[in-house]
JSON list of C-alpha atoms in Angstrom, two decimals:
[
{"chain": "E", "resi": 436, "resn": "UNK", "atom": "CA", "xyz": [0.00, 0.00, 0.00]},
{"chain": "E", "resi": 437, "resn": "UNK", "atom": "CA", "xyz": [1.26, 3.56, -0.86]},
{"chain": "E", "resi": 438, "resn": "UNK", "atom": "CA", "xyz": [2.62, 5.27, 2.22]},
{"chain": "E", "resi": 439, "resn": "UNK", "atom": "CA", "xyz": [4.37, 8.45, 3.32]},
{"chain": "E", "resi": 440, "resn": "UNK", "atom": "CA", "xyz": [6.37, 8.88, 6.24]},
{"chain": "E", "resi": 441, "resn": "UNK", "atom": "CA", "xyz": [7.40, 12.70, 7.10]},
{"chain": "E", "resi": 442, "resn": "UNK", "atom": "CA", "xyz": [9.75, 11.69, 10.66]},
{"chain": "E", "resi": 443, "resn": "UNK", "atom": "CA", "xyz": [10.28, 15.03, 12.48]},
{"chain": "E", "resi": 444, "resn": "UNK", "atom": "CA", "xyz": [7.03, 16.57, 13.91]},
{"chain": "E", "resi": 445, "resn": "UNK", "atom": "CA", "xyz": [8.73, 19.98, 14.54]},
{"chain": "E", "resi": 446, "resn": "UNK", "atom": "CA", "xyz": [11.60, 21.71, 13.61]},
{"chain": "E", "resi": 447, "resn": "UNK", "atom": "CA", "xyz": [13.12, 25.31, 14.32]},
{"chain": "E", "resi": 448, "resn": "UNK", "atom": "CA", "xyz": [14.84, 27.21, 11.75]},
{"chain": "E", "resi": 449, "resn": "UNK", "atom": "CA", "xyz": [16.70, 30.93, 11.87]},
{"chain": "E", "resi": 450, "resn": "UNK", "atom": "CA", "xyz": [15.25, 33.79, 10.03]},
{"chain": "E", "resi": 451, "resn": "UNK", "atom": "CA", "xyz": [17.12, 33.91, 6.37]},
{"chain": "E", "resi": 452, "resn": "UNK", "atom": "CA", "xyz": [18.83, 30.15, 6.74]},
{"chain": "E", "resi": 453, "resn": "UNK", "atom": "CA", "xyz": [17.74, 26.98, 4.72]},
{"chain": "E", "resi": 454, "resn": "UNK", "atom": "CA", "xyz": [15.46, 23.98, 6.16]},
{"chain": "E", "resi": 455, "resn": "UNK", "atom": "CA", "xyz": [15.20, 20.72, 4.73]},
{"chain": "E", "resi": 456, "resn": "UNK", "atom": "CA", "xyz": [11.81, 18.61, 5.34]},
{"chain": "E", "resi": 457, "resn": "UNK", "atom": "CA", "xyz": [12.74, 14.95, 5.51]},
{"chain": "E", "resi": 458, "resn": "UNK", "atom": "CA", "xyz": [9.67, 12.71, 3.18]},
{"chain": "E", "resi": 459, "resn": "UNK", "atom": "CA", "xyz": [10.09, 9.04, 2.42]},
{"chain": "E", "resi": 460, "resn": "UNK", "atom": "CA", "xyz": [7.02, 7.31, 0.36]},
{"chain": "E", "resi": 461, "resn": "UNK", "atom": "CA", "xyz": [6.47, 4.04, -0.44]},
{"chain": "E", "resi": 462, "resn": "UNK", "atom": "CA", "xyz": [4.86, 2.90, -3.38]},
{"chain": "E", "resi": 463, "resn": "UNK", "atom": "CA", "xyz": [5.47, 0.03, -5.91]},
{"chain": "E", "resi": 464, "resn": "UNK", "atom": "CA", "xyz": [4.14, 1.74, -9.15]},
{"chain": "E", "resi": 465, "resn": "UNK", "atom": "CA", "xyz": [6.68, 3.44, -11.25]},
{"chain": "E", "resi": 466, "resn": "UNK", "atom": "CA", "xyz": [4.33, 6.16, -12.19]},
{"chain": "E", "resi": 467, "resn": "UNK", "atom": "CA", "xyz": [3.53, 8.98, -9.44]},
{"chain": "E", "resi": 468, "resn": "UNK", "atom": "CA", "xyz": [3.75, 12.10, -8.44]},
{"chain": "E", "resi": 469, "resn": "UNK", "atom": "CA", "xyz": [5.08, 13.64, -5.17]},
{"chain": "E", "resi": 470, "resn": "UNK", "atom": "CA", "xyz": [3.50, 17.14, -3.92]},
{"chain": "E", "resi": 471, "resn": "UNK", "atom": "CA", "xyz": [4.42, 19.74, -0.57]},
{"chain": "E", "resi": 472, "resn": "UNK", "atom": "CA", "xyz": [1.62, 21.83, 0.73]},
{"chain": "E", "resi": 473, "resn": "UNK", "atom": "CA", "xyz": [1.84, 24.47, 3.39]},
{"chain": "E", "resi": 474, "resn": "UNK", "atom": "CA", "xyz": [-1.19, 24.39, 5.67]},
{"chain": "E", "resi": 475, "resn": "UNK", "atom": "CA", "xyz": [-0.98, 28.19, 8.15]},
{"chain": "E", "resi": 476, "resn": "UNK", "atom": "CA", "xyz": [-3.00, 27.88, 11.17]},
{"chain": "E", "resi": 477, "resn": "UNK", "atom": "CA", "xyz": [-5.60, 29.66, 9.12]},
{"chain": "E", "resi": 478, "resn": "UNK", "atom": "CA", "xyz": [-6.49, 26.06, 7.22]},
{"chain": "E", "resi": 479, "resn": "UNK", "atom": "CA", "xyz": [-5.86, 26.61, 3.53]},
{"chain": "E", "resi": 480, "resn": "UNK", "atom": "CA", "xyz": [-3.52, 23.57, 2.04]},
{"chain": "E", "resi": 481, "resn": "UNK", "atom": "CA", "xyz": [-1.31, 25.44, 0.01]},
{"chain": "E", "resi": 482, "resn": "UNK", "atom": "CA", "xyz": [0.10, 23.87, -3.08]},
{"chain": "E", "resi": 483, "resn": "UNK", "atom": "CA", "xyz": [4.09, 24.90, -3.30]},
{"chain": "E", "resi": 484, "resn": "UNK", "atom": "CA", "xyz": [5.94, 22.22, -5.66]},
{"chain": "E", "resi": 485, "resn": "UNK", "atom": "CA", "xyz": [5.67, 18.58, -7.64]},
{"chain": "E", "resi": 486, "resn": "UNK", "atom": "CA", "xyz": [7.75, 16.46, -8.47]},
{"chain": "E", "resi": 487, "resn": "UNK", "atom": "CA", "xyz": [6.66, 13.45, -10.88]},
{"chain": "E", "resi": 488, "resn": "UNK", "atom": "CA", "xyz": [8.16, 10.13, -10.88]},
{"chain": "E", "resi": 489, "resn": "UNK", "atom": "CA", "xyz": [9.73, 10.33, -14.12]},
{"chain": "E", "resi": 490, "resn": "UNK", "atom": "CA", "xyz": [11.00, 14.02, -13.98]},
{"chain": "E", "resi": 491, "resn": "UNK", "atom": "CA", "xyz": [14.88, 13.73, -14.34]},
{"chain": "E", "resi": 492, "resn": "UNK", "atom": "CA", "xyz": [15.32, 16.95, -12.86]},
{"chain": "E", "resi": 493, "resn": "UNK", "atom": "CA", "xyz": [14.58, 18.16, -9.01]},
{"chain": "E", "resi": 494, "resn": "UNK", "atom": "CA", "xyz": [11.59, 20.50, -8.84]},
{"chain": "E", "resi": 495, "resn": "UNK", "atom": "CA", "xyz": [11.98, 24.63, -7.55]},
{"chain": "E", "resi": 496, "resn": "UNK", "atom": "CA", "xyz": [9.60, 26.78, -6.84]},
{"chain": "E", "resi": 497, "resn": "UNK", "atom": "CA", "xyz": [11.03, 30.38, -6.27]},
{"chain": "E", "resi": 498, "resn": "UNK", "atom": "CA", "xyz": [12.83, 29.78, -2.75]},
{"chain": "E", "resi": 499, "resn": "UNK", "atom": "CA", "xyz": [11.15, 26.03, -3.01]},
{"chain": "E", "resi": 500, "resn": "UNK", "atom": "CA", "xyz": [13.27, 22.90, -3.91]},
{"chain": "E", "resi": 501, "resn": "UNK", "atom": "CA", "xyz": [12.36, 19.33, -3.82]},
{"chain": "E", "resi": 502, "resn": "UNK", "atom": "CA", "xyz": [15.23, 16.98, -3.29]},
{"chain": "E", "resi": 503, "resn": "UNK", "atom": "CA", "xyz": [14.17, 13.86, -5.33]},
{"chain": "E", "resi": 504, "resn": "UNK", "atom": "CA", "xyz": [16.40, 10.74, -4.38]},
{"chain": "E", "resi": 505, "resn": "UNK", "atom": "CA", "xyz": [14.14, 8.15, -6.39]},
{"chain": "E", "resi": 506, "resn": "UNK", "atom": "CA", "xyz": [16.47, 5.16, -5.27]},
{"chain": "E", "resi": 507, "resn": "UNK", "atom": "CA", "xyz": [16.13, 6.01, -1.15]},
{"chain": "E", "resi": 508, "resn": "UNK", "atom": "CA", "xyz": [12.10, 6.82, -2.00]},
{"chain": "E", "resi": 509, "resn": "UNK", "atom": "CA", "xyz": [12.79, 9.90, -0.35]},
{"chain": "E", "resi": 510, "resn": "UNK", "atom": "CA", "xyz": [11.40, 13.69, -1.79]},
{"chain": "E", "resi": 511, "resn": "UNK", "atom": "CA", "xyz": [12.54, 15.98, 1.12]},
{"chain": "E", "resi": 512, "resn": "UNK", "atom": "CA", "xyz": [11.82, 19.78, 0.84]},
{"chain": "E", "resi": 513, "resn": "UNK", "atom": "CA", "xyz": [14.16, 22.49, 0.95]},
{"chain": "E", "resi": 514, "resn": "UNK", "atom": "CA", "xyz": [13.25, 25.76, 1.85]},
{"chain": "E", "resi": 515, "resn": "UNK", "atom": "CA", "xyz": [15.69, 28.56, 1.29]},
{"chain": "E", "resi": 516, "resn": "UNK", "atom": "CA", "xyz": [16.65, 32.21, 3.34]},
{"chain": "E", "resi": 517, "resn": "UNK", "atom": "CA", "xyz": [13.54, 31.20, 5.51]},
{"chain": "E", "resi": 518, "resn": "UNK", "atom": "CA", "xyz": [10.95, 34.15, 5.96]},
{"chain": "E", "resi": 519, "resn": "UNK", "atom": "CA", "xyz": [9.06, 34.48, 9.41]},
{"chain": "E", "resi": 520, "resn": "UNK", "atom": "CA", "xyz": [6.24, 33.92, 7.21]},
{"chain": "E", "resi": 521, "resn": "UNK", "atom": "CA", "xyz": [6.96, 30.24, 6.28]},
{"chain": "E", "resi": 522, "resn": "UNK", "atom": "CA", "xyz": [6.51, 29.08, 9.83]},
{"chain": "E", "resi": 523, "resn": "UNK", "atom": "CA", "xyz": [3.31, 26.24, 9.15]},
{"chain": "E", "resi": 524, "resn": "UNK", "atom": "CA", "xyz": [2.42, 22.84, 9.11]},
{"chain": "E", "resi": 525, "resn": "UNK", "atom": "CA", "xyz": [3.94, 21.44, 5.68]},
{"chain": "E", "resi": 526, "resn": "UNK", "atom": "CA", "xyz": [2.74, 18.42, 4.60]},
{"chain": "E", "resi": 527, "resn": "UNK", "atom": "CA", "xyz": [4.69, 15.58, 1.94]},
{"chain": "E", "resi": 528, "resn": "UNK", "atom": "CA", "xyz": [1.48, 14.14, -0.47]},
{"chain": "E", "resi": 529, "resn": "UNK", "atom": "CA", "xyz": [1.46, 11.26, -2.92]},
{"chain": "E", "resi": 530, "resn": "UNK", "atom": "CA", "xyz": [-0.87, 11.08, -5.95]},
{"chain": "E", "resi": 531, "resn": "UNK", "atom": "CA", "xyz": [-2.26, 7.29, -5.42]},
{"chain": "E", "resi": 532, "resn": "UNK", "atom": "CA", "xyz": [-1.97, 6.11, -8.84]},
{"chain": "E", "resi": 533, "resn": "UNK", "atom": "CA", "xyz": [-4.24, 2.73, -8.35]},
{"chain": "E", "resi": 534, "resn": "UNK", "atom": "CA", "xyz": [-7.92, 2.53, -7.04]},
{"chain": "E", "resi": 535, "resn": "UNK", "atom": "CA", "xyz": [-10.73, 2.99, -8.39]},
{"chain": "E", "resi": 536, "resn": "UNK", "atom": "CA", "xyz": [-11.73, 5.12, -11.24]},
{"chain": "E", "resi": 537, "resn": "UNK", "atom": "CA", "xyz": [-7.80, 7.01, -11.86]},
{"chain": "E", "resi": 538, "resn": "UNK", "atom": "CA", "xyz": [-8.82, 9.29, -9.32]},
{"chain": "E", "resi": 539, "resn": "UNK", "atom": "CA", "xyz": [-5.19, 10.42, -7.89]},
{"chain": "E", "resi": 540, "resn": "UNK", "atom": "CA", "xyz": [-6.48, 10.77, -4.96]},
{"chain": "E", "resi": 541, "resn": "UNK", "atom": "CA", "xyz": [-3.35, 12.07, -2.86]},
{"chain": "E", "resi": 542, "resn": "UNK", "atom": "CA", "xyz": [-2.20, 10.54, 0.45]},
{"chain": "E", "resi": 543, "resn": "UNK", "atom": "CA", "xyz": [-0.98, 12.77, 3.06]},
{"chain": "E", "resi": 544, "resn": "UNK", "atom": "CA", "xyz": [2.08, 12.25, 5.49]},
{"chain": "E", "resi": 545, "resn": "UNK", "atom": "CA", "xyz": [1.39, 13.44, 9.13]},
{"chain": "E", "resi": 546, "resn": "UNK", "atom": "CA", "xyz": [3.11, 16.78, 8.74]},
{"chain": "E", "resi": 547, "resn": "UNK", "atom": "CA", "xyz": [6.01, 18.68, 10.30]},
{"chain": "E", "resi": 548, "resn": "UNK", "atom": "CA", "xyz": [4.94, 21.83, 11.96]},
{"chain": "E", "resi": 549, "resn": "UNK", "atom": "CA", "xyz": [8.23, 24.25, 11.00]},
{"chain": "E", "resi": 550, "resn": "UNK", "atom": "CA", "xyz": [8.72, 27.59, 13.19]},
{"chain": "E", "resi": 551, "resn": "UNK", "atom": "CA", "xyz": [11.18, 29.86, 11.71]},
{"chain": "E", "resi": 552, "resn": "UNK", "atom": "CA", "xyz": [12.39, 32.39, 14.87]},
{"chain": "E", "resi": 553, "resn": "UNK", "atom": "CA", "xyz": [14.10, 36.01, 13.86]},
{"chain": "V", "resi": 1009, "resn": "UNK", "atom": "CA", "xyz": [-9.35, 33.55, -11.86]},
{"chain": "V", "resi": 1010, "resn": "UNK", "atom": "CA", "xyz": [-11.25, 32.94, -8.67]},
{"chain": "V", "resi": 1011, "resn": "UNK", "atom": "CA", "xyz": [-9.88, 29.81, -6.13]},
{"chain": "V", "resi": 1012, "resn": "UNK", "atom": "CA", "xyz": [-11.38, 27.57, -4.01]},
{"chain": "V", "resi": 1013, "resn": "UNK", "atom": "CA", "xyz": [-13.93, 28.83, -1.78]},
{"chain": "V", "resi": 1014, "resn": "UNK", "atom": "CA", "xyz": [-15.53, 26.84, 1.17]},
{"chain": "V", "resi": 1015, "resn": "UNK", "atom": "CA", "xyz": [-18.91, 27.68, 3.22]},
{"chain": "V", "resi": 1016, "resn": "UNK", "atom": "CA", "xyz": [-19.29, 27.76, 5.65]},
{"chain": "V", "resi": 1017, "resn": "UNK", "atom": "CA", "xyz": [-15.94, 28.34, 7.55]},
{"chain": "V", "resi": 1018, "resn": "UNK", "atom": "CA", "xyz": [-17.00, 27.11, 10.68]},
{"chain": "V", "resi": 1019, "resn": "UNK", "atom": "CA", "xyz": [-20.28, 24.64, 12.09]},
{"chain": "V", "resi": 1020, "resn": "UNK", "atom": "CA", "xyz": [-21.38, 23.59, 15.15]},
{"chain": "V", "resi": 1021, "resn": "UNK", "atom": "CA", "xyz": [-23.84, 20.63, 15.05]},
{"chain": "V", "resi": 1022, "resn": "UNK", "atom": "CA", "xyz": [-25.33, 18.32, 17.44]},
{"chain": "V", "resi": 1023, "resn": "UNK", "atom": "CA", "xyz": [-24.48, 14.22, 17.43]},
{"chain": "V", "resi": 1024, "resn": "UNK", "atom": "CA", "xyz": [-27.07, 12.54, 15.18]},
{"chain": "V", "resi": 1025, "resn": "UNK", "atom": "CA", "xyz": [-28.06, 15.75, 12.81]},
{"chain": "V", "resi": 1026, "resn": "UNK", "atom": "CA", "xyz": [-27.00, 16.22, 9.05]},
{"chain": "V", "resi": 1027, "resn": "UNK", "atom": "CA", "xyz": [-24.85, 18.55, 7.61]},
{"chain": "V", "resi": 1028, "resn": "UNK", "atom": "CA", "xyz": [-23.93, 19.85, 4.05]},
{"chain": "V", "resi": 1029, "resn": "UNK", "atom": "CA", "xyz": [-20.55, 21.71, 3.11]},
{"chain": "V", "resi": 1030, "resn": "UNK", "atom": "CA", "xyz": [-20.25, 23.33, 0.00]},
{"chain": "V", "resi": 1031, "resn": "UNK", "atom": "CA", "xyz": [-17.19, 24.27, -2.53]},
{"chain": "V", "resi": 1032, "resn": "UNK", "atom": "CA", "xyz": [-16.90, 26.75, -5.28]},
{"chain": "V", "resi": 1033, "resn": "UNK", "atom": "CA", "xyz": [-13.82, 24.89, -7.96]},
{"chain": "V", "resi": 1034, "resn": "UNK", "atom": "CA", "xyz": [-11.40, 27.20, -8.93]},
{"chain": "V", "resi": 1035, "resn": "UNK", "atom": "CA", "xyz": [-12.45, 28.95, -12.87]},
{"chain": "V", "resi": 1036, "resn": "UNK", "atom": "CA", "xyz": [-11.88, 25.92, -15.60]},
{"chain": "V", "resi": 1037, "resn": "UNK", "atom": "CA", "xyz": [-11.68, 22.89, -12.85]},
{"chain": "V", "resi": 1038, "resn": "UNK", "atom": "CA", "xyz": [-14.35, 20.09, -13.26]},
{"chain": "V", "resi": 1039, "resn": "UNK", "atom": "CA", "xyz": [-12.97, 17.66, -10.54]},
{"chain": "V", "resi": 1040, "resn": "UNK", "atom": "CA", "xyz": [-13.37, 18.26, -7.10]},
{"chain": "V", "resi": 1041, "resn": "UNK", "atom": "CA", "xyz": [-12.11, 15.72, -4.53]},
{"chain": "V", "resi": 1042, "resn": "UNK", "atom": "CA", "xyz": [-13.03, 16.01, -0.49]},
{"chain": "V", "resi": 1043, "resn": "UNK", "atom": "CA", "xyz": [-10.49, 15.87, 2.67]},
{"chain": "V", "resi": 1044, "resn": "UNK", "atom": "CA", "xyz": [-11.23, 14.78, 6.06]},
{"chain": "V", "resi": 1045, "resn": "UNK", "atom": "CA", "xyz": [-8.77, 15.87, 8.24]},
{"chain": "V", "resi": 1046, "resn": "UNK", "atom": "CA", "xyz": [-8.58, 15.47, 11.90]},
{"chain": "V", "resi": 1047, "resn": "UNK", "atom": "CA", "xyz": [-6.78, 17.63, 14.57]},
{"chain": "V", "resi": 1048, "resn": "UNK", "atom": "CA", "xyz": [-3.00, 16.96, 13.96]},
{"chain": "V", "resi": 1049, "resn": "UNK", "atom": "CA", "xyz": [-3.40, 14.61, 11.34]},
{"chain": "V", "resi": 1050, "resn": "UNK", "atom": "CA", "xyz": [-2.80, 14.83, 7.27]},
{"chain": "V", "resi": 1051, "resn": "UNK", "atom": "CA", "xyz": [-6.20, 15.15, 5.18]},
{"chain": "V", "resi": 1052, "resn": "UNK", "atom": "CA", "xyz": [-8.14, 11.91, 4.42]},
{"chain": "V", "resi": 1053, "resn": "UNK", "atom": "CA", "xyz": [-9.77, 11.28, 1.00]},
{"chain": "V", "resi": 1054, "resn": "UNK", "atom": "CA", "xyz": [-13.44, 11.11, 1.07]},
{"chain": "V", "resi": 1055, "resn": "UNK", "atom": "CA", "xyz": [-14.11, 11.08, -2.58]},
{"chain": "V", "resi": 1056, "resn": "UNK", "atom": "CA", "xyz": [-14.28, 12.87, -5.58]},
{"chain": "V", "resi": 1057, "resn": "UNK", "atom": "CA", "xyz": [-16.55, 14.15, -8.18]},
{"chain": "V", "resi": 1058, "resn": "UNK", "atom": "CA", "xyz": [-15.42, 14.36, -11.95]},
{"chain": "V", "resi": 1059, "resn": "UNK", "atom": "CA", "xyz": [-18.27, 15.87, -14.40]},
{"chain": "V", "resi": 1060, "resn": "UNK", "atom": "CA", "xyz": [-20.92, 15.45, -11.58]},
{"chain": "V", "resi": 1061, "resn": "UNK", "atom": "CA", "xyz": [-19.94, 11.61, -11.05]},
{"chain": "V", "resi": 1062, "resn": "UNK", "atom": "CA", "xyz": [-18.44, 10.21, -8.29]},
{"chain": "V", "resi": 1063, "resn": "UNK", "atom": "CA", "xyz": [-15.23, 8.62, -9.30]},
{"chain": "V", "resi": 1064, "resn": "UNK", "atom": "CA", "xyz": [-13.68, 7.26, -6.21]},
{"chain": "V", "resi": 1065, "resn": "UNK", "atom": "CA", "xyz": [-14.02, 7.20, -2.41]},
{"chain": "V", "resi": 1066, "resn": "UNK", "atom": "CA", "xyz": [-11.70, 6.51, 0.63]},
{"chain": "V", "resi": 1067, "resn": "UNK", "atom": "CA", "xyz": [-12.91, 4.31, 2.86]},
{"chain": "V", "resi": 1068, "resn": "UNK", "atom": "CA", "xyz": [-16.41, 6.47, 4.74]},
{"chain": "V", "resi": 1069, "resn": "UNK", "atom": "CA", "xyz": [-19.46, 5.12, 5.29]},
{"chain": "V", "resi": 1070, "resn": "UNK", "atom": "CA", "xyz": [-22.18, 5.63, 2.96]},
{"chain": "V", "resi": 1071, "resn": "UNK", "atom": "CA", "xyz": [-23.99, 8.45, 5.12]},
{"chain": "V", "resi": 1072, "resn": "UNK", "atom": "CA", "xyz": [-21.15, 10.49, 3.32]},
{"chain": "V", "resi": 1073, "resn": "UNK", "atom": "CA", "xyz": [-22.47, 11.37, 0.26]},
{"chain": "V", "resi": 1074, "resn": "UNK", "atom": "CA", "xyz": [-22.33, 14.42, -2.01]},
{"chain": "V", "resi": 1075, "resn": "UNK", "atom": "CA", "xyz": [-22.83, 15.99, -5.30]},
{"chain": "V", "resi": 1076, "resn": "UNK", "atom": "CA", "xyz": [-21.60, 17.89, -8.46]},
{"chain": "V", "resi": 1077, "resn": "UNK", "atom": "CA", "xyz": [-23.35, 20.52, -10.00]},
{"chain": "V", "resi": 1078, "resn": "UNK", "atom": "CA", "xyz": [-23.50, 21.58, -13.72]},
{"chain": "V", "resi": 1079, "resn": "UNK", "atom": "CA", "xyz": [-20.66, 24.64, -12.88]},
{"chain": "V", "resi": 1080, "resn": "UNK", "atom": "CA", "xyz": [-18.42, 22.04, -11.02]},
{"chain": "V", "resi": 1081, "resn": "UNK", "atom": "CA", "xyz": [-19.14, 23.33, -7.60]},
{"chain": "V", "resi": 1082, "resn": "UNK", "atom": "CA", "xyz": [-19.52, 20.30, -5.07]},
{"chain": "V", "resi": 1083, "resn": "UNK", "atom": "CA", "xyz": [-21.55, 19.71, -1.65]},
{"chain": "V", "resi": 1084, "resn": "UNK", "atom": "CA", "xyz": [-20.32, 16.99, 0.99]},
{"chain": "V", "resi": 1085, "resn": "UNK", "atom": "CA", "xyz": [-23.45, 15.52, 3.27]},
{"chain": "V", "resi": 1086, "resn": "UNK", "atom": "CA", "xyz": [-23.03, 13.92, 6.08]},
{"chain": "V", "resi": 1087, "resn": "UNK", "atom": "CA", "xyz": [-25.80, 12.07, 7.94]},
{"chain": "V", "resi": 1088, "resn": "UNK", "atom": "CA", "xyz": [-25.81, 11.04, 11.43]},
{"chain": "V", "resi": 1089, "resn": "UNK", "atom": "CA", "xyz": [-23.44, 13.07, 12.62]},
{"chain": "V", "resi": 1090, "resn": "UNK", "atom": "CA", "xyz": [-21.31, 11.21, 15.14]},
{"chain": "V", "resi": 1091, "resn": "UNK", "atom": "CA", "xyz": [-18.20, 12.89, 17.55]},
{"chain": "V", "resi": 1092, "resn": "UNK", "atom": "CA", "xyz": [-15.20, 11.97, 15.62]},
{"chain": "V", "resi": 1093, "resn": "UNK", "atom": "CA", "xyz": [-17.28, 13.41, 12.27]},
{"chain": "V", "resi": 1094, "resn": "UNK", "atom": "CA", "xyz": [-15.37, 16.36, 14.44]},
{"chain": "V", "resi": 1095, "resn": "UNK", "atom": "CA", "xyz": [-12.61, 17.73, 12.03]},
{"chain": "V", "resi": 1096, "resn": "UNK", "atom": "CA", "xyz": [-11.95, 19.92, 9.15]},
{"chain": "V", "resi": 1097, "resn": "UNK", "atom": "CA", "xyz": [-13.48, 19.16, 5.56]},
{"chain": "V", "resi": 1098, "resn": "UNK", "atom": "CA", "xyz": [-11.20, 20.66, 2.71]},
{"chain": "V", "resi": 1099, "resn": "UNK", "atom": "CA", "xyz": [-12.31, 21.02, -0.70]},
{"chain": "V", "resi": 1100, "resn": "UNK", "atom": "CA", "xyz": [-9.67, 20.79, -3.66]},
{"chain": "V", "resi": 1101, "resn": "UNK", "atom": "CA", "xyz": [-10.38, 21.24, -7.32]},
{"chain": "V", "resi": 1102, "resn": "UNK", "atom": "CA", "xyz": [-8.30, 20.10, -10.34]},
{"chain": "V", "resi": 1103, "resn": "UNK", "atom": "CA", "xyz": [-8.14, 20.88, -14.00]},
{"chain": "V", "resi": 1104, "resn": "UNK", "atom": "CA", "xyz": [-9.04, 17.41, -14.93]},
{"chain": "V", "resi": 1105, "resn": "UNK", "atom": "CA", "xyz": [-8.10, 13.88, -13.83]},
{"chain": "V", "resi": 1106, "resn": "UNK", "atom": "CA", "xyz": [-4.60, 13.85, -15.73]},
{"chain": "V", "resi": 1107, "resn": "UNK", "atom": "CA", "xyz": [-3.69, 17.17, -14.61]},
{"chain": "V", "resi": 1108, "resn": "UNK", "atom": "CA", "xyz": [-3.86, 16.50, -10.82]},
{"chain": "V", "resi": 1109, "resn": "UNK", "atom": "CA", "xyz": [-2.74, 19.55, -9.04]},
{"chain": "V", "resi": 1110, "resn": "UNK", "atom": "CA", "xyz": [-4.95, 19.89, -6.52]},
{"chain": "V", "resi": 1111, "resn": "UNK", "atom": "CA", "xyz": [-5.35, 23.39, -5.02]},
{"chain": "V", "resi": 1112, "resn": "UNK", "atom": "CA", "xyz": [-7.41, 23.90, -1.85]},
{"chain": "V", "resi": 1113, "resn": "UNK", "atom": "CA", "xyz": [-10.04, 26.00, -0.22]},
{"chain": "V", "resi": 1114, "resn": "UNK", "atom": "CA", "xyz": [-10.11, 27.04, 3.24]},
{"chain": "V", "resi": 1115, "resn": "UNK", "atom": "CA", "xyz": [-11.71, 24.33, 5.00]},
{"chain": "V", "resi": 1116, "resn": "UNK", "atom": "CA", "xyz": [-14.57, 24.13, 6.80]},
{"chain": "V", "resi": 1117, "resn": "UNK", "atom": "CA", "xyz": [-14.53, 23.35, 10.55]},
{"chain": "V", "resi": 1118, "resn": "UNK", "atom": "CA", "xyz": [-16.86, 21.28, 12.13]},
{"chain": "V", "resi": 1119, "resn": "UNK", "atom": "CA", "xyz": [-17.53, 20.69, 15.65]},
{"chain": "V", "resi": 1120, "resn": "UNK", "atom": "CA", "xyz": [-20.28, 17.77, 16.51]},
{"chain": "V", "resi": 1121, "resn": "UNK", "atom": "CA", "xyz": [-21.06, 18.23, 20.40]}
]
């Protein structure tokens, strides 16, 4: 069954440094995507990068990277010179590419709440 | 282009009544999928709607249920409300099935007392 597995449940960052967001999925298909979203305490899930399983380069964003090691089944996020306003909950998503009727319905790791102090 | 909108943003309901949630799709989006998501937990898949058919569902009892409308915008019922219905509902739209970027409303809240 398609999993993902995001291991650190908080993390602290400086104002204007880099963060990394550890993600590790599990799937057996060799087609699927990988997605971040940023959820603020106000409750939107906001899209910020993909990454599909047969891109040969790593997805950016703007100050967004993904860091795509297809071999480890890891897609950690790397945010870069951190703003005040990234601190959120920022979640690692899989498109399920089985079930019923293609839906791509995505599956959700558990989150890492990140808090980015000045 | 307009994005997702959600009403309401927040609901308080009793154990046992019915509720409906609605969601405006972002301008050109015809699929719309529904989120569950519990306090401190990643969103669930309820199901989703492509050209007002269901196509899909996560594993929810039937007295979730919901609908598509003509202009894509989507309603979730739920029947019988029970506590741990407790949570908040998200809404996503997509441009279609192969393009699956899903981008999110809001959320609705709701507390069942």
């Amino acid at each position: 069954a398609q999993k993902i597995t995001q291991t650190q449940p908080g993390m602290f960052v400086q104002e204007k440094e880099a963060v990394t967001l550890d993600c590790t999925y599990d799937t057996s298909d060799p087609s699927y995507g990988l997605f971040w979203y940023k959820q603020p305490s106000s409750g939107e899930m906001i899209f910020l990068i993909y990454q599909g399983s047969y891109d040969q380069q790593n997805a950016t964003e703007g100050r967004y990277s993904l860091n795509f090691q297809k071999a480890r089944k890891s897609a950690n996020l790397v945010i870069s010179a951190s703003q005040l306003g990234d601190s959120a909950m920022y979640f690692c998503a899989m498109r399920d590419p089985g079930g019923s009727g293609n839906t791509g319905k995505l599956i959700f790791g558990q989150g890492t709440t990140l808090q980015v102090k000045p | 282009e307009t994005g997702v909108t959600q009403s309401p943003t927040h609901l308080i309901k009793t154990r046992g009544q019915q509720v409906t949630l609605r969601c405006s799709s972002q301008s050109g989006h015809n699929t719309v999928s529904w989120y569950q998501q519990a306090l401190g937990q990643g969103p669930q898949f309820i199901f989703q709607y492509y050209r007002e058919e269901e196509n899909g569902r996560g594993n929810f009892p039937p007295r979730f249920s919901g609908l598509q409308f003509p202009n894509y915008s989507s309603e979730l019922n739920v029947n019988a409300l029970e506590l741990d219905d407790s949570a908040l509902y998200l809404c996503a739209s997509s441009e279609n099935l192969a393009k699956n970027i899903q981008y999110f409303g809001a959320g609705t809240r709701l507390s069942v007392l």
